Amino acid sequence: MTSSELWTRATADRYDAEETELSSAAVLGPTLDFLAELAGDGRALEFAIGTGRVGVPLRERGVPVVGIELSEHMAAVLRNKIEESELPVTIGDMATTVVPGEFTLVYLVYNTISNLLTQDEQVECFRNAARHLEPGGRFVIELGVPPLRFLPPGQAAVPFDVSEDHLGFDTFDLVEQILVSHHVTRDGDDGRHRRDSSRHRYAWPAELDLMARIAGLERERRVADWDGTPFTQDSTKHISVWRKPA
């Protein structure tokens, strides 16, 4: 087991309802187009597949998908959507768990590599991806750019959502590259609120490129979103693709 925090049954049960925007056609369409093109006629492996927000519709597009997931509760929600024979999932961590066969595509979406809380574990995640890739295969990561430009001296928190039903802000440990995402969410119409938090290790794009080199992968492409928007100094996230040499 890595340092990743384990998602509970309560979190898994409400996950899809709280992430409906990410499951919309506007968001998923470009994501699936991007991944399906890279997978080609081969198989895809999703690290931290969760409830199958991406893996299930990618499988429905005809791409054979296999998943690795640390939380049995998240995997149970996925299993209600699709049979094991159609989309196999192995319970384990994405840094060390090995599944049979080779893949043309291994991918990690929605900042999930940051769930690994040490640099060593993130390096092992890259090595695990390379271990599963066939020659010429690609490893894809979606990850936010650390918003430290919004953090003036003496301030430890950056808000990322302030709305009627939700308050979200990140606090930072700049020495250990750890951020904690805090959420205060309206829970019903009776004035009750739910508070949650999760820890993440942020990493710069250049740091990920070095991790890829350690794992024997070469950077092929970096864009700001799944639709291919160019990555610039003002981009808030990136989609990065590394290739295993043939």
mmCIF file of C-alpha atoms in Angstrom:
data_model
loop_
_atom_site.group_PDB
_atom_site.id
_atom_site.type_symbol
_atom_site.label_atom_id
_atom_site.label_comp_id
_atom_site.label_asym_id
_atom_site.label_seq_id
_atom_site.Cartn_x
_atom_site.Cartn_y
_atom_site.Cartn_z
ATOM 1 C CA MET A 1 0.000 0.000 0.000
ATOM 2 C CA THR A 2 1.231 3.475 -0.853
ATOM 3 C CA SER A 3 0.574 6.684 1.059
ATOM 4 C CA SER A 4 -2.623 7.341 -0.929
ATOM 5 C CA GLU A 5 -5.627 8.024 1.284
ATOM 6 C CA LEU A 6 -8.289 5.324 0.981
ATOM 7 C CA TRP A 7 -11.671 6.501 -0.312
ATOM 8 C CA THR A 8 -14.524 5.465 1.973
ATOM 9 C CA ARG A 9 -17.883 3.944 1.112
ATOM 10 C CA ALA A 10 -19.676 7.235 1.841
ATOM 11 C CA THR A 11 -17.353 9.124 -0.519
ATOM 12 C CA ALA A 12 -17.726 6.490 -3.232
ATOM 13 C CA ASP A 13 -21.527 6.475 -2.978
ATOM 14 C CA ARG A 14 -21.797 10.226 -3.559
ATOM 15 C CA TYR A 15 -18.847 10.635 -5.941
ATOM 16 C CA ASP A 16 -20.734 10.446 -9.238
ATOM 17 C CA ALA A 17 -23.484 12.786 -8.053
ATOM 18 C CA GLU A 18 -20.934 15.407 -7.010
ATOM 19 C CA GLU A 19 -18.949 15.164 -10.264
ATOM 20 C CA THR A 20 -21.786 15.393 -12.793
ATOM 21 C CA GLU A 21 -20.102 18.213 -14.726
ATOM 22 C CA LEU A 22 -17.036 16.046 -15.319
ATOM 23 C CA SER A 23 -19.306 13.320 -16.697
ATOM 24 C CA SER A 24 -21.008 15.662 -19.169
ATOM 25 C CA ALA A 25 -20.596 15.177 -22.913
ATOM 26 C CA ALA A 26 -18.783 18.521 -23.139
ATOM 27 C CA VAL A 27 -16.031 17.290 -20.794
ATOM 28 C CA LEU A 28 -15.975 13.576 -21.570
ATOM 29 C CA GLY A 29 -16.180 13.887 -25.362
ATOM 30 C CA PRO A 30 -12.729 15.448 -25.901
ATOM 31 C CA THR A 31 -11.241 13.217 -23.173
ATOM 32 C CA LEU A 32 -12.473 10.038 -24.850
ATOM 33 C CA ASP A 33 -11.426 11.259 -28.310
ATOM 34 C CA PHE A 34 -7.901 11.949 -27.036
ATOM 35 C CA LEU A 35 -7.512 8.605 -25.265
ATOM 36 C CA ALA A 36 -9.147 6.481 -27.959
ATOM 37 C CA GLU A 37 -6.833 7.897 -30.615
ATOM 38 C CA LEU A 38 -3.769 7.010 -28.539
ATOM 39 C CA ALA A 39 -5.069 3.544 -27.689
ATOM 40 C CA GLY A 40 -5.631 2.753 -31.369
ATOM 41 C CA ASP A 41 -6.328 -0.962 -31.844
ATOM 42 C CA GLY A 42 -4.670 -1.887 -28.531
ATOM 43 C CA ARG A 43 -5.713 -2.123 -24.913
ATOM 44 C CA ALA A 44 -5.842 0.660 -22.311
ATOM 45 C CA LEU A 45 -4.990 0.500 -18.611
ATOM 46 C CA GLU A 46 -6.424 3.132 -16.274
ATOM 47 C CA PHE A 47 -4.594 3.751 -13.027
ATOM 48 C CA ALA A 48 -6.993 4.715 -10.198
ATOM 49 C CA ILE A 49 -10.047 3.970 -12.332
ATOM 50 C CA GLY A 50 -12.432 4.964 -9.523
ATOM 51 C CA THR A 51 -16.116 4.642 -10.388
ATOM 52 C CA GLY A 52 -15.358 4.316 -14.095
ATOM 53 C CA ARG A 53 -16.235 7.864 -15.145
ATOM 54 C CA VAL A 54 -13.740 7.609 -18.029
ATOM 55 C CA GLY A 55 -13.041 3.888 -18.273
ATOM 56 C CA VAL A 56 -16.640 2.750 -18.811
ATOM 57 C CA PRO A 57 -17.466 5.090 -21.734
ATOM 58 C CA LEU A 58 -14.021 4.446 -23.243
ATOM 59 C CA ARG A 59 -14.838 0.733 -23.177
ATOM 60 C CA GLU A 60 -18.182 1.514 -24.804
ATOM 61 C CA ARG A 61 -16.248 3.132 -27.651
ATOM 62 C CA GLY A 62 -14.647 -0.202 -28.361
ATOM 63 C CA VAL A 63 -11.340 0.228 -26.507
ATOM 64 C CA PRO A 64 -10.599 -2.767 -24.243
ATOM 65 C CA VAL A 65 -10.012 -1.241 -20.793
ATOM 66 C CA VAL A 66 -8.471 -2.719 -17.637
ATOM 67 C CA GLY A 67 -8.379 -0.861 -14.335
ATOM 68 C CA ILE A 68 -6.377 -0.659 -11.117
ATOM 69 C CA GLU A 69 -8.128 0.880 -8.104
ATOM 70 C CA LEU A 70 -7.049 1.196 -4.470
ATOM 71 C CA SER A 71 -10.542 1.660 -2.980
ATOM 72 C CA GLU A 72 -12.813 -1.382 -3.004
ATOM 73 C CA HIS A 73 -15.754 0.967 -2.428
ATOM 74 C CA MET A 74 -15.021 2.970 -5.589
ATOM 75 C CA ALA A 75 -14.577 -0.257 -7.561
ATOM 76 C CA ALA A 76 -17.920 -1.543 -6.249
ATOM 77 C CA VAL A 77 -19.688 1.504 -7.719
ATOM 78 C CA LEU A 78 -17.997 0.812 -11.058
ATOM 79 C CA ARG A 79 -19.024 -2.827 -10.897
ATOM 80 C CA ASN A 80 -22.682 -1.756 -10.750
ATOM 81 C CA LYS A 81 -22.179 -0.189 -14.197
ATOM 82 C CA ILE A 82 -20.352 -2.923 -16.105
ATOM 83 C CA GLU A 83 -19.493 -6.601 -15.705
ATOM 84 C CA GLU A 84 -16.033 -7.791 -14.668
ATOM 85 C CA SER A 85 -15.733 -9.689 -17.938
ATOM 86 C CA GLU A 86 -16.189 -6.431 -19.854
ATOM 87 C CA LEU A 87 -13.892 -4.251 -17.723
ATOM 88 C CA PRO A 88 -11.638 -6.118 -15.269
ATOM 89 C CA VAL A 89 -10.467 -4.199 -12.196
ATOM 90 C CA THR A 90 -7.639 -5.221 -9.858
ATOM 91 C CA ILE A 91 -7.661 -3.856 -6.314
ATOM 92 C CA GLY A 92 -4.262 -2.354 -5.543
ATOM 93 C CA ASP A 93 -2.139 0.771 -5.690
ATOM 94 C CA MET A 94 -1.065 2.315 -8.989
ATOM 95 C CA ALA A 95 2.622 2.495 -8.070
ATOM 96 C CA THR A 96 3.258 -1.224 -7.624
ATOM 97 C CA THR A 97 0.271 -3.317 -8.732
ATOM 98 C CA VAL A 98 0.887 -5.330 -11.898
ATOM 99 C CA VAL A 99 -1.810 -6.759 -14.179
ATOM 100 C CA PRO A 100 -1.265 -9.278 -16.998
ATOM 101 C CA GLY A 101 -0.401 -8.282 -20.544
ATOM 102 C CA GLU A 102 0.863 -5.197 -22.350
ATOM 103 C CA PHE A 103 -1.014 -2.039 -23.300
ATOM 104 C CA THR A 104 -0.776 0.647 -25.954
ATOM 105 C CA LEU A 105 -2.062 3.201 -23.434
ATOM 106 C CA VAL A 106 -1.792 3.732 -19.681
ATOM 107 C CA TYR A 107 -3.546 6.821 -18.341
ATOM 108 C CA LEU A 108 -4.226 8.773 -15.148
ATOM 109 C CA VAL A 109 -6.897 11.481 -15.130
ATOM 110 C CA TYR A 110 -8.175 14.227 -12.830
ATOM 111 C CA ASN A 111 -5.002 14.935 -10.808
ATOM 112 C CA THR A 112 -4.878 11.410 -9.422
ATOM 113 C CA ILE A 113 -1.099 11.029 -9.438
ATOM 114 C CA SER A 114 -1.101 13.692 -6.714
ATOM 115 C CA ASN A 115 -2.755 11.132 -4.413
ATOM 116 C CA LEU A 116 0.727 9.616 -4.085
ATOM 117 C CA LEU A 117 2.218 11.745 -1.338
ATOM 118 C CA THR A 118 5.947 11.215 -1.922
ATOM 119 C CA GLN A 119 8.205 11.828 -4.896
ATOM 120 C CA ASP A 120 9.498 8.254 -4.701
ATOM 121 C CA GLU A 121 5.987 6.849 -5.071
ATOM 122 C CA GLN A 122 5.254 9.111 -8.014
ATOM 123 C CA VAL A 123 8.453 7.907 -9.696
ATOM 124 C CA GLU A 124 7.346 4.318 -9.083
ATOM 125 C CA CYS A 125 4.010 5.145 -10.715
ATOM 126 C CA PHE A 126 5.871 6.153 -13.872
ATOM 127 C CA ARG A 127 7.941 2.979 -13.691
ATOM 128 C CA ASN A 128 4.782 0.923 -13.276
ATOM 129 C CA ALA A 129 3.258 2.582 -16.332
ATOM 130 C CA ALA A 130 6.390 1.833 -18.366
ATOM 131 C CA ARG A 131 6.303 -1.760 -17.115
ATOM 132 C CA HIS A 132 2.821 -2.222 -18.602
ATOM 133 C CA LEU A 133 3.398 -0.437 -21.921
ATOM 134 C CA GLU A 134 4.303 -2.198 -25.112
ATOM 135 C CA PRO A 135 7.106 -0.575 -27.161
ATOM 136 C CA GLY A 136 5.717 2.605 -28.706
ATOM 137 C CA GLY A 137 2.912 2.809 -26.116
ATOM 138 C CA ARG A 138 1.959 6.024 -24.306
ATOM 139 C CA PHE A 139 1.468 7.138 -20.727
ATOM 140 C CA VAL A 140 -0.973 10.044 -20.249
ATOM 141 C CA ILE A 141 -1.470 12.188 -17.146
ATOM 142 C CA GLU A 142 -3.979 14.980 -16.481
ATOM 143 C CA LEU A 143 -2.734 17.235 -13.684
ATOM 144 C CA GLY A 144 -3.231 20.759 -12.456
ATOM 145 C CA VAL A 145 -0.406 23.271 -12.420
ATOM 146 C CA PRO A 146 0.325 24.280 -8.793
ATOM 147 C CA PRO A 147 -1.409 27.668 -8.283
ATOM 148 C CA LEU A 148 1.454 29.180 -6.324
ATOM 149 C CA ARG A 149 1.339 32.404 -8.345
ATOM 150 C CA PHE A 150 -1.829 33.183 -6.356
ATOM 151 C CA LEU A 151 -0.048 32.680 -3.036
ATOM 152 C CA PRO A 152 1.524 35.948 -1.790
ATOM 153 C CA PRO A 153 4.139 35.897 0.983
ATOM 154 C CA GLY A 154 2.585 35.115 4.347
ATOM 155 C CA GLN A 155 -0.558 33.532 2.899
ATOM 156 C CA ALA A 156 -1.105 29.789 3.172
ATOM 157 C CA ALA A 157 -4.434 29.275 1.358
ATOM 158 C CA VAL A 158 -5.805 29.717 -2.169
ATOM 159 C CA PRO A 159 -9.577 29.466 -2.869
ATOM 160 C CA PHE A 160 -10.628 27.510 -5.954
ATOM 161 C CA ASP A 161 -14.423 27.612 -5.578
ATOM 162 C CA VAL A 162 -16.712 30.030 -3.754
ATOM 163 C CA SER A 163 -20.352 29.322 -4.526
ATOM 164 C CA GLU A 164 -23.688 29.091 -2.753
ATOM 165 C CA ASP A 165 -23.389 25.357 -2.090
ATOM 166 C CA HIS A 166 -19.655 24.864 -1.878
ATOM 167 C CA LEU A 167 -16.526 26.530 -0.530
ATOM 168 C CA GLY A 168 -13.210 25.055 -1.648
ATOM 169 C CA PHE A 169 -9.676 26.173 -0.839
ATOM 170 C CA ASP A 170 -6.189 24.659 -0.826
ATOM 171 C CA THR A 171 -3.559 25.095 1.879
ATOM 172 C CA PHE A 172 0.119 24.515 1.101
ATOM 173 C CA ASP A 173 3.217 23.053 2.674
ATOM 174 C CA LEU A 174 5.820 24.545 0.338
ATOM 175 C CA VAL A 175 8.690 22.505 1.774
ATOM 176 C CA GLU A 176 7.132 19.064 1.263
ATOM 177 C CA GLN A 177 5.089 20.053 -1.850
ATOM 178 C CA ILE A 178 1.894 18.983 -0.100
ATOM 179 C CA LEU A 179 -1.427 20.706 -0.586
ATOM 180 C CA VAL A 180 -4.593 19.957 1.340
ATOM 181 C CA SER A 181 -7.879 20.534 -0.470
ATOM 182 C CA HIS A 182 -10.614 21.642 1.926
ATOM 183 C CA HIS A 183 -14.307 21.434 1.043
ATOM 184 C CA VAL A 184 -17.317 22.818 2.894
ATOM 185 C CA THR A 185 -20.437 21.583 1.110
ATOM 186 C CA ARG A 186 -24.106 22.321 1.725
ATOM 187 C CA ASP A 187 -25.645 18.969 2.681
ATOM 188 C CA GLY A 188 -29.380 19.342 2.164
ATOM 189 C CA ASP A 189 -31.806 22.236 2.595
ATOM 190 C CA ASP A 190 -31.799 22.345 6.396
ATOM 191 C CA GLY A 191 -28.635 24.413 6.721
ATOM 192 C CA ARG A 192 -26.310 21.492 7.412
ATOM 193 C CA HIS A 193 -22.833 21.523 5.887
ATOM 194 C CA ARG A 194 -20.286 18.758 5.399
ATOM 195 C CA ARG A 195 -16.562 19.382 5.710
ATOM 196 C CA ASP A 196 -14.032 17.181 3.909
ATOM 197 C CA SER A 197 -10.341 17.416 3.131
ATOM 198 C CA SER A 198 -7.784 15.441 1.146
ATOM 199 C CA ARG A 199 -3.998 15.570 0.893
ATOM 200 C CA HIS A 200 -2.059 15.710 -2.367
ATOM 201 C CA ARG A 201 1.559 16.046 -3.487
ATOM 202 C CA TYR A 202 1.784 18.622 -6.257
ATOM 203 C CA ALA A 203 4.459 18.354 -8.938
ATOM 204 C CA TRP A 204 5.599 20.695 -11.677
ATOM 205 C CA PRO A 205 5.449 19.591 -15.335
ATOM 206 C CA ALA A 206 9.255 19.594 -15.568
ATOM 207 C CA GLU A 207 9.442 17.337 -12.504
ATOM 208 C CA LEU A 208 7.107 14.855 -14.192
ATOM 209 C CA ASP A 209 9.287 14.911 -17.310
ATOM 210 C CA LEU A 210 12.261 13.896 -15.174
ATOM 211 C CA MET A 211 10.221 11.102 -13.580
ATOM 212 C CA ALA A 212 9.377 9.899 -17.074
ATOM 213 C CA ARG A 213 13.062 9.901 -18.075
ATOM 214 C CA ILE A 214 13.904 7.849 -14.976
ATOM 215 C CA ALA A 215 11.264 5.336 -16.108
ATOM 216 C CA GLY A 216 12.657 5.229 -19.651
ATOM 217 C CA LEU A 217 9.873 7.271 -21.248
ATOM 218 C CA GLU A 218 10.167 10.244 -23.621
ATOM 219 C CA ARG A 219 7.859 13.249 -23.623
ATOM 220 C CA GLU A 220 5.848 13.395 -26.818
ATOM 221 C CA ARG A 221 3.260 16.102 -26.213
ATOM 222 C CA ARG A 222 1.912 18.549 -23.636
ATOM 223 C CA VAL A 223 -1.328 20.521 -24.048
ATOM 224 C CA ALA A 224 -3.519 22.557 -21.725
ATOM 225 C CA ASP A 225 -6.703 20.516 -22.175
ATOM 226 C CA TRP A 226 -8.120 17.444 -23.863
ATOM 227 C CA ASP A 227 -9.159 19.500 -26.891
ATOM 228 C CA GLY A 228 -5.510 20.240 -27.695
ATOM 229 C CA THR A 229 -5.371 23.837 -26.456
ATOM 230 C CA PRO A 230 -1.689 24.911 -26.423
ATOM 231 C CA PHE A 231 0.030 24.787 -23.048
ATOM 232 C CA THR A 232 1.308 28.200 -21.918
ATOM 233 C CA GLN A 233 2.631 29.864 -18.779
ATOM 234 C CA ASP A 234 -0.954 30.798 -17.907
ATOM 235 C CA SER A 235 -2.392 27.276 -18.206
ATOM 236 C CA THR A 236 -3.990 25.955 -15.031
ATOM 237 C CA LYS A 237 -3.545 22.291 -15.931
ATOM 238 C CA HIS A 238 -1.866 20.088 -18.502
ATOM 239 C CA ILE A 239 -2.375 16.850 -20.386
ATOM 240 C CA SER A 240 1.041 15.271 -20.870
ATOM 241 C CA VAL A 241 1.934 12.304 -23.065
ATOM 242 C CA TRP A 242 5.122 10.256 -22.745
ATOM 243 C CA ARG A 243 6.106 7.463 -25.114
ATOM 244 C CA LYS A 244 7.954 4.227 -24.489
ATOM 245 C CA PRO A 245 10.649 3.916 -27.181
ATOM 246 C CA ALA A 246 10.014 1.195 -29.741
#
